[in-house]
Short mmCIF file of C-alpha atoms in Angstrom, two decimals:
data_model
loop_
_atom_site.label_atom_id
_atom_site.label_comp_id
_atom_site.label_asym_id
_atom_site.label_seq_id
_atom_site.Cartn_x
_atom_site.Cartn_y
_atom_site.Cartn_z
CA MET A 1 100.68 122.36 119.14
CA LYS A 2 97.44 123.67 117.65
CA SER A 3 97.18 126.64 115.33
CA ILE A 4 94.13 128.39 113.84
CA ILE A 5 93.16 130.97 111.16
CA THR A 6 89.87 132.02 109.64
CA PRO A 7 88.77 133.40 106.25
CA VAL A 8 85.58 135.45 106.32
CA SER A 9 83.10 136.92 103.86
CA SER A 10 83.26 136.94 100.07
CA VAL A 11 87.02 136.85 99.81
CA ALA A 12 87.12 133.25 100.95
CA PHE A 13 87.24 132.51 97.24
CA LEU A 14 87.89 135.55 95.10
CA PRO A 15 89.10 139.03 95.98
CA SER A 16 86.23 141.44 95.60
CA ALA A 17 85.16 144.65 97.29
CA PHE A 18 83.52 144.39 100.70
CA ALA A 19 80.32 146.16 101.56
CA ALA A 20 81.86 146.73 104.97
CA THR A 21 84.71 145.49 107.10
CA VAL A 22 83.46 142.22 108.53
CA HIS A 23 86.07 141.57 111.21
CA THR A 24 87.15 144.29 113.56
CA ALA A 25 90.66 144.32 114.95
CA ASN A 26 92.58 146.56 117.32
CA THR A 27 95.12 148.94 115.83
CA ASP A 28 98.13 146.70 116.48
CA ASP A 29 96.39 143.65 115.02
CA LEU A 30 95.26 145.60 111.97
CA LYS A 31 98.76 146.93 111.36
CA GLY A 32 100.30 143.49 111.86
CA ALA A 33 97.74 141.82 109.62
CA THR A 34 98.13 144.44 106.90
CA ASN A 35 101.93 144.24 106.94
CA THR A 36 101.85 140.45 106.82
CA PHE A 37 99.27 140.48 104.04
CA ASN A 38 101.39 142.92 101.98
CA ALA A 39 104.51 140.81 102.53
CA ALA A 40 102.57 137.79 101.29
CA LEU A 41 101.42 139.74 98.22
CA ARG A 42 105.02 140.27 97.21
CA GLU A 43 105.51 136.52 97.48
CA SER A 44 102.34 135.52 95.66
CA GLN A 45 102.81 138.21 92.97
CA TYR A 46 99.08 138.86 92.82
CA ASN A 47 98.21 142.27 91.43
CA LEU A 48 95.64 143.46 93.94
CA THR A 49 94.22 146.79 92.81
CA VAL A 50 92.24 149.52 94.56
CA THR A 51 89.08 148.36 92.80
CA ASP A 52 89.40 144.93 94.42
CA GLY A 53 88.84 146.32 97.90
CA GLU A 54 90.60 147.63 100.99
CA ILE A 55 93.82 145.94 102.14
CA GLY A 56 92.56 146.13 105.72
CA ASP A 57 89.46 144.15 104.79
CA PHE A 58 91.48 141.42 103.12
CA SER A 59 94.11 141.23 105.84
CA THR A 60 91.53 140.86 108.63
CA SER A 61 89.47 138.29 106.71
CA LEU A 62 91.70 135.52 108.02
CA PHE A 63 91.87 135.33 111.77
CA GLY A 64 92.53 132.98 114.63
CA PHE A 65 96.04 131.90 113.67
CA GLU A 66 96.37 129.72 116.76
CA GLY A 67 99.75 128.03 116.62
CA CYS A 68 100.72 129.95 113.47
CA GLY A 69 103.16 132.34 115.12
CA ASP A 70 102.86 136.11 115.50
CA TRP A 71 102.16 138.71 112.83
CA GLY A 72 104.94 138.64 110.28
CA SER A 73 105.81 135.02 111.03
CA PRO A 74 106.62 132.69 108.11
CA LYS A 75 103.52 130.58 108.80
CA ARG A 76 101.07 133.47 108.73
CA LYS A 77 102.69 134.86 105.60
CA ALA A 78 102.58 131.43 103.92
CA ILE A 79 98.87 131.09 104.69
CA TYR A 80 98.07 134.55 103.30
CA SER A 81 100.28 133.87 100.29
CA GLY A 82 98.65 130.52 99.48
CA TRP A 83 95.23 132.15 99.65
CA GLN A 84 96.41 134.92 97.31
CA GLN A 85 98.01 132.38 94.96
CA ALA A 86 94.65 130.63 94.66
CA TRP A 87 93.29 133.90 93.25
CA HIS A 88 95.55 133.40 90.20
CA MET A 89 93.71 130.13 89.60
CA MET A 90 90.33 131.75 90.11
CA ASP A 91 91.23 134.43 87.59
CA ALA A 92 92.20 131.74 85.08
CA VAL A 93 88.73 130.17 85.18
CA GLN A 94 86.83 133.45 85.37
CA THR A 95 84.75 133.65 82.21
CA LYS A 96 81.24 134.64 81.20
CA GLY A 97 80.73 131.24 79.63
CA LEU A 98 82.50 127.97 80.32
CA ASN A 99 83.68 126.46 77.01
CA TRP A 100 82.56 122.84 77.29
CA ASN A 101 84.32 121.95 74.04
CA GLU A 102 87.83 122.99 75.07
CA ALA A 103 90.48 120.51 76.19
CA ALA A 104 90.45 121.29 79.92
CA ALA A 105 86.67 121.02 80.21
CA ILE A 106 86.52 117.75 78.26
CA GLU A 107 89.37 116.14 80.19
CA PHE A 108 88.25 117.11 83.70
CA PHE A 109 84.47 117.63 83.35
CA ALA A 110 83.72 114.98 80.66
CA PRO A 111 82.67 115.61 77.03
CA PRO A 112 79.70 117.97 76.51
CA PHE A 113 77.35 115.30 75.18
CA ILE A 114 77.93 113.35 78.40
CA ASN A 115 77.89 116.15 81.00
CA GLU A 116 75.00 118.11 79.50
CA GLU A 117 72.59 117.45 82.40
CA GLU A 118 75.16 118.51 85.01
CA GLN A 119 76.65 121.52 83.24
CA SER A 120 74.71 124.06 85.29
CA SER A 121 75.87 122.49 88.58
CA ILE A 122 79.48 122.28 87.46
CA LYS A 123 79.46 125.82 86.11
CA SER A 124 77.94 127.20 89.31
CA THR A 125 80.88 125.84 91.30
CA VAL A 126 83.42 127.15 88.80
CA SER A 127 81.90 130.61 88.39
CA GLN A 128 79.36 131.34 91.14
CA ARG A 129 81.89 132.91 93.45
CA LEU A 130 83.22 135.01 90.58
CA TYR A 131 80.00 136.73 89.64
CA SER A 132 77.62 136.58 92.59
CA VAL A 133 79.84 137.42 95.54
CA TYR A 134 77.58 140.13 96.89
CA THR A 135 74.38 138.08 96.86
CA GLN A 136 75.76 134.63 97.63
CA LEU A 137 78.86 135.20 99.72
CA ALA A 138 78.13 138.14 102.01
CA TYR A 139 78.83 136.84 105.48
CA THR A 140 79.36 138.58 108.79
CA THR A 141 81.33 137.64 111.86
CA ASN A 142 79.38 135.92 114.62
CA LYS A 143 79.62 137.67 117.97
CA ASP A 144 80.31 134.22 119.40
CA GLN A 145 83.56 133.41 117.64
CA GLU A 146 83.44 129.81 118.84
CA SER A 147 80.43 128.96 116.68
CA GLY A 148 79.49 129.08 113.04
CA LYS A 149 82.95 128.15 111.74
CA ALA A 150 84.40 125.67 109.34
CA ARG A 151 88.10 125.13 109.86
CA ILE A 152 91.13 124.39 107.71
CA ALA A 153 94.05 122.56 109.28
CA PHE A 154 97.42 123.41 107.75
CA CYS A 155 99.77 120.52 108.37
CA PRO A 156 103.55 120.96 108.42
CA ASN A 157 104.18 120.01 104.80
CA TYR A 158 101.89 122.78 103.57
CA PHE A 159 104.57 125.26 104.57
CA LEU A 160 107.15 123.36 102.51
CA GLU A 161 105.10 123.65 99.33
CA PRO A 162 106.51 126.02 96.68
CA ASP A 163 104.66 129.01 95.26
CA LEU A 164 102.33 128.65 92.28
CA LEU A 165 104.01 131.05 89.83
CA LYS A 166 107.48 129.79 90.70
CA VAL A 167 106.41 126.20 90.01
CA ILE A 168 104.92 127.16 86.65
CA ASP A 169 108.00 129.17 85.67
CA GLU A 170 110.46 126.44 86.64
CA ASN A 171 108.58 123.64 84.88
CA SER A 172 107.73 125.43 81.64
CA LYS A 173 111.22 126.51 80.58
CA LYS A 174 111.91 125.95 76.89
CA GLU A 175 115.07 123.93 77.55
CA LEU A 176 113.03 121.23 79.32
CA PRO A 177 111.72 118.25 77.33
CA ILE A 178 108.21 118.64 75.92
CA GLU A 179 106.97 115.67 77.94
CA HIS A 180 108.01 117.52 81.11
CA ARG A 181 106.53 120.91 80.19
CA ALA A 182 103.28 119.31 79.02
CA ASP A 183 102.78 117.21 82.17
CA LEU A 184 100.37 118.79 84.66
CA ASN A 185 101.85 116.60 87.41
CA ASN A 186 104.88 118.88 87.39
CA TYR A 187 102.78 121.92 88.30
CA VAL A 188 100.24 120.76 90.88
CA ARG A 189 102.36 120.78 94.05
CA ASN A 190 101.99 124.39 95.20
CA LYS A 191 100.28 126.41 97.92
CA GLY A 192 97.71 127.97 95.60
CA ARG A 193 96.35 124.63 94.42
CA VAL A 194 96.11 123.40 98.02
CA TRP A 195 94.00 126.42 98.96
CA PHE A 196 91.81 126.12 95.86
CA HIS A 197 91.13 122.43 96.51
CA GLU A 198 90.37 122.84 100.19
CA LEU A 199 88.04 125.81 99.80
CA LEU A 200 85.88 123.62 97.57
CA HIS A 201 85.01 121.56 100.66
CA ILE A 202 83.32 124.59 102.24
CA ASP A 203 79.77 124.62 100.93
CA TRP A 204 79.02 128.33 101.16
CA ALA A 205 82.23 129.09 99.28
CA SER A 206 81.86 126.50 96.52
CA GLY A 207 78.19 127.14 95.69
CA VAL A 208 77.55 123.41 95.98
CA ASP A 209 74.17 121.81 95.25
CA PRO A 210 71.96 122.29 98.34
CA GLN A 211 71.86 118.59 99.27
CA TYR A 212 75.45 117.69 98.51
CA HIS A 213 78.94 118.40 99.72
CA ILE A 214 82.06 118.46 97.51
CA VAL A 215 84.33 115.70 98.76
CA ASP A 216 87.37 113.61 97.92
CA LEU A 217 85.97 110.60 96.10
CA TYR A 218 87.47 107.12 96.02
CA ALA A 219 87.76 104.77 93.06
CA LEU A 220 89.36 101.47 92.10
CA TYR A 221 92.23 101.87 89.62
CA THR A 222 94.11 99.40 87.46
CA ARG A 223 97.84 99.77 88.06
CA ARG A 224 100.52 99.24 85.44
CA ASP A 225 101.17 95.76 86.81
CA HIS A 226 97.43 95.05 86.27
CA THR A 227 96.66 94.94 89.99
CA VAL A 228 93.70 96.99 91.27
CA ALA A 229 93.98 99.54 94.08
CA LYS A 230 91.49 101.72 95.95
CA GLN A 231 92.71 105.32 95.95
CA LYS A 232 91.37 108.84 96.20
CA ILE A 233 90.54 110.67 92.98
CA TYR A 234 93.43 113.12 93.19
CA ASN A 235 95.70 114.70 90.61
CA PRO A 236 95.54 114.77 86.81
CA ALA A 237 95.44 111.11 85.72
CA LYS A 238 92.83 110.04 88.26
CA THR A 239 90.54 113.04 87.76
CA LYS A 240 90.76 112.54 83.99
CA GLY A 241 89.88 108.91 84.65
CA LEU A 242 86.71 110.00 86.44
CA ALA A 243 85.75 112.23 83.50
CA ALA A 244 86.20 109.22 81.20
CA PHE A 245 84.25 106.87 83.50
CA HIS A 246 81.49 105.01 81.67
CA LEU A 247 78.72 105.49 84.26
CA ASN A 248 77.37 109.03 84.38
CA PRO A 249 80.76 110.63 85.22
CA ALA A 250 79.46 114.20 85.39
CA TRP A 251 77.20 113.32 88.31
CA TRP A 252 80.32 112.33 90.25
CA ILE A 253 82.44 115.17 88.93
CA LYS A 254 80.20 117.90 90.36
CA ARG A 255 81.13 116.70 93.86
CA SER A 256 84.78 115.77 93.18
CA ALA A 257 87.02 118.46 94.65
CA ASP A 258 90.14 117.64 92.69
CA ASN A 259 88.39 117.59 89.31
CA PHE A 260 87.65 121.28 89.86
CA ALA A 261 91.16 121.90 91.21
CA MET A 262 92.86 120.13 88.29
CA TYR A 263 90.69 121.99 85.79
CA ALA A 264 91.68 125.31 87.36
CA MET A 265 95.33 124.27 87.56
CA ALA A 266 95.41 123.28 83.88
CA LYS A 267 93.72 126.55 82.90
CA THR A 268 96.24 128.51 84.96
CA VAL A 269 99.21 126.82 83.29
CA GLN A 270 97.58 127.39 79.90
CA LYS A 271 96.96 131.07 80.65
CA ILE A 272 100.53 131.72 81.79
CA THR A 273 102.45 129.59 79.27
CA GLY A 274 100.09 129.85 76.32
CA ASN A 275 99.94 126.06 76.01
CA TYR A 276 97.54 123.49 77.44
CA PRO A 277 99.34 120.79 79.52
CA HIS A 278 97.81 117.65 77.98
CA LEU A 279 99.74 115.06 79.99
CA PRO A 280 99.33 112.68 81.76
CA PHE A 281 96.72 110.54 80.08
CA ALA A 282 93.70 109.31 82.04
CA SER A 283 93.85 106.41 84.48
CA THR A 284 91.37 103.57 84.11
CA LEU A 285 88.68 103.52 86.80
CA GLU A 286 87.09 100.18 87.60
CA CYS A 287 84.45 101.75 89.83
CA VAL A 288 83.65 104.82 91.94
CA TYR A 289 82.61 104.58 95.60
CA ASP A 290 79.25 106.15 96.37
CA GLY A 291 79.71 107.11 100.02
CA GLN A 292 77.59 104.17 101.20
CA GLY A 293 80.35 101.61 100.84
CA LYS A 294 79.08 100.55 97.43
CA CYS A 295 81.18 100.50 94.31
CA GLN A 296 79.45 101.78 91.19
CA ASP A 297 80.73 99.64 88.32
CA SER A 298 79.41 97.97 85.18
CA GLU A 299 76.81 96.05 87.21
CA PHE A 300 75.03 99.35 87.81
CA LYS A 301 73.64 99.71 84.31
CA HIS A 302 71.82 102.94 85.09
CA GLY A 303 74.63 104.80 86.79
CA PRO A 304 74.90 105.85 90.45
CA GLY A 305 72.65 104.32 93.05
CA ASP A 306 70.15 106.21 95.20
CA LYS A 307 71.23 109.79 94.55
CA ASN A 308 69.35 110.99 97.62
CA LEU A 309 71.65 108.93 99.82
CA VAL A 310 75.00 109.43 98.16
CA ILE A 311 77.34 111.84 99.90
CA PRO A 312 74.71 114.06 101.54
CA LEU A 313 75.86 117.29 103.10
CA SER A 314 74.88 116.11 106.57
CA SER A 315 77.17 113.07 106.38
CA THR A 316 80.43 114.97 106.04
CA PRO A 317 81.77 117.38 108.66
CA GLN A 318 82.93 120.80 107.56
CA TRP A 319 86.52 120.03 108.44
CA ILE A 320 89.39 120.03 106.01
CA ALA A 321 92.86 118.56 106.46
CA ILE A 322 95.45 120.28 104.31
CA GLN A 323 98.64 118.59 103.17
CA ASP A 324 100.36 115.42 104.21
CA THR A 325 102.46 113.98 106.99
CA ASN A 326 104.01 110.55 107.42
CA GLU A 327 102.09 107.51 108.60
CA GLU A 328 101.81 108.64 112.22
CA PRO A 329 99.03 111.07 113.21
CA ILE A 330 99.64 114.78 112.97
CA LYS A 331 101.40 116.35 115.96
CA ASP A 332 101.94 119.95 114.90
CA PHE A 333 99.66 121.93 112.65
CA CYS A 334 98.21 125.34 112.00
CA LEU A 335 94.41 125.46 112.01
CA ALA A 336 92.37 127.87 109.88
CA LYS A 337 88.84 128.85 110.81
CA VAL A 338 86.42 129.72 108.02
CA LEU A 339 83.28 131.54 109.03
CA ALA A 340 80.11 129.88 107.83
CA LYS A 341 77.10 131.86 106.67
CA VAL A 342 74.88 130.00 109.14
CA PRO A 343 75.04 129.61 112.92
CA ALA A 344 76.53 126.44 114.35
CA LYS A 345 73.17 125.05 115.43
CA GLY A 346 70.88 123.93 112.65
CA ASP A 347 68.19 121.55 111.53
CA GLU A 348 68.03 118.76 108.95
CA GLY A 349 68.66 121.15 106.09
CA ASN A 350 71.22 123.19 107.99
CA PRO A 351 73.67 120.82 109.74
CA GLU A 352 75.79 121.92 112.64
CA PHE A 353 79.31 122.99 111.91
CA PRO A 354 81.82 121.19 114.15
CA THR A 355 83.81 123.27 116.57
CA GLU A 356 86.15 120.68 118.07
CA LEU A 357 89.19 118.73 116.91
CA PRO A 358 90.22 116.51 115.22
CA ALA A 359 90.10 118.37 111.94
CA PHE A 360 90.69 115.34 109.79
CA GLU A 361 87.27 113.67 109.56
CA ALA A 362 86.40 115.07 106.15
CA HIS A 363 89.36 113.18 104.75
CA GLU A 364 88.67 110.05 106.82
CA ALA A 365 92.17 110.02 108.26
CA LYS A 366 93.87 110.17 111.64
CA GLY A 367 96.45 112.54 110.24
CA CYS A 368 96.67 114.88 107.28
CA ASP A 369 96.10 113.35 103.88
CA LEU A 370 98.17 113.97 100.78
CA VAL A 371 96.40 116.67 98.81
#
């Protein structure tokens, strides 16, 4: 069974005041959306104030909800709550200046001497939505609600994920061993991190470089048994491995979704607990795949290949698969629509946004990938 929701306007990333309500709803829908949104707020524990904007604007900024149940259903509440939980992470990275010399930035974005040329691109993704929401993220609803959308598919296991603050509280208790409390792996499985990661795939929300799309990169890793495996650059050890990669790592990092997500997750844990989670240590990357089937390794003395061809925006659909299932293809999911700032039809510099299933092409899978 299919299910669909849709975030609209500036709040796709960070709660901020609307210039106007961007999605109209009838009275019953507005009441149902507002009640569900408020119920989710109690779950997410986000302190939404009057200065952030109107509850009605936030609650009607996600719509569609096909296959997600009625207003007040656990699925709709879990989707709202995960979105709100991602705001905790956005708050943790909100700063006037990114400190390139601090632990989180060095481990996930590479040392400042190495990432210097890419700092502006990385910073724009981290902070653009925090400070330029009115000029960069002011979007309106298309009259034709079947066009101009990017979509997020919420697979069944998303709804089994715990809440961000609960995960941090349970894994940072003083009675736990230091090696447990200091390990970021123990904090990353939560709804807020899923939302944060997946929103990065939406170009108008992430503030991505005009010609490039933030993706899930692949790399070859050396396992403990000294065998080599091709895997996605997900989670702390692998994203740290990319930051420590010997060939222009920052150029890859600025389009690696989970490097941004792990940075934000580490900063969130640090903000709440007062301590930076320094574990695990970085994995060893043998090479990084460039999107053309080529593996950038030590043979490429000058770093990545033709940068004009690597992972262009037009090569990757604006579809996002959230959370994992077993080996067989997905059978039941809840699909989220995200309004794009451009119409569906475009030209070379403004690719069409897909409007049909499957929603898994961005992750190159028949089902939902592990996020």
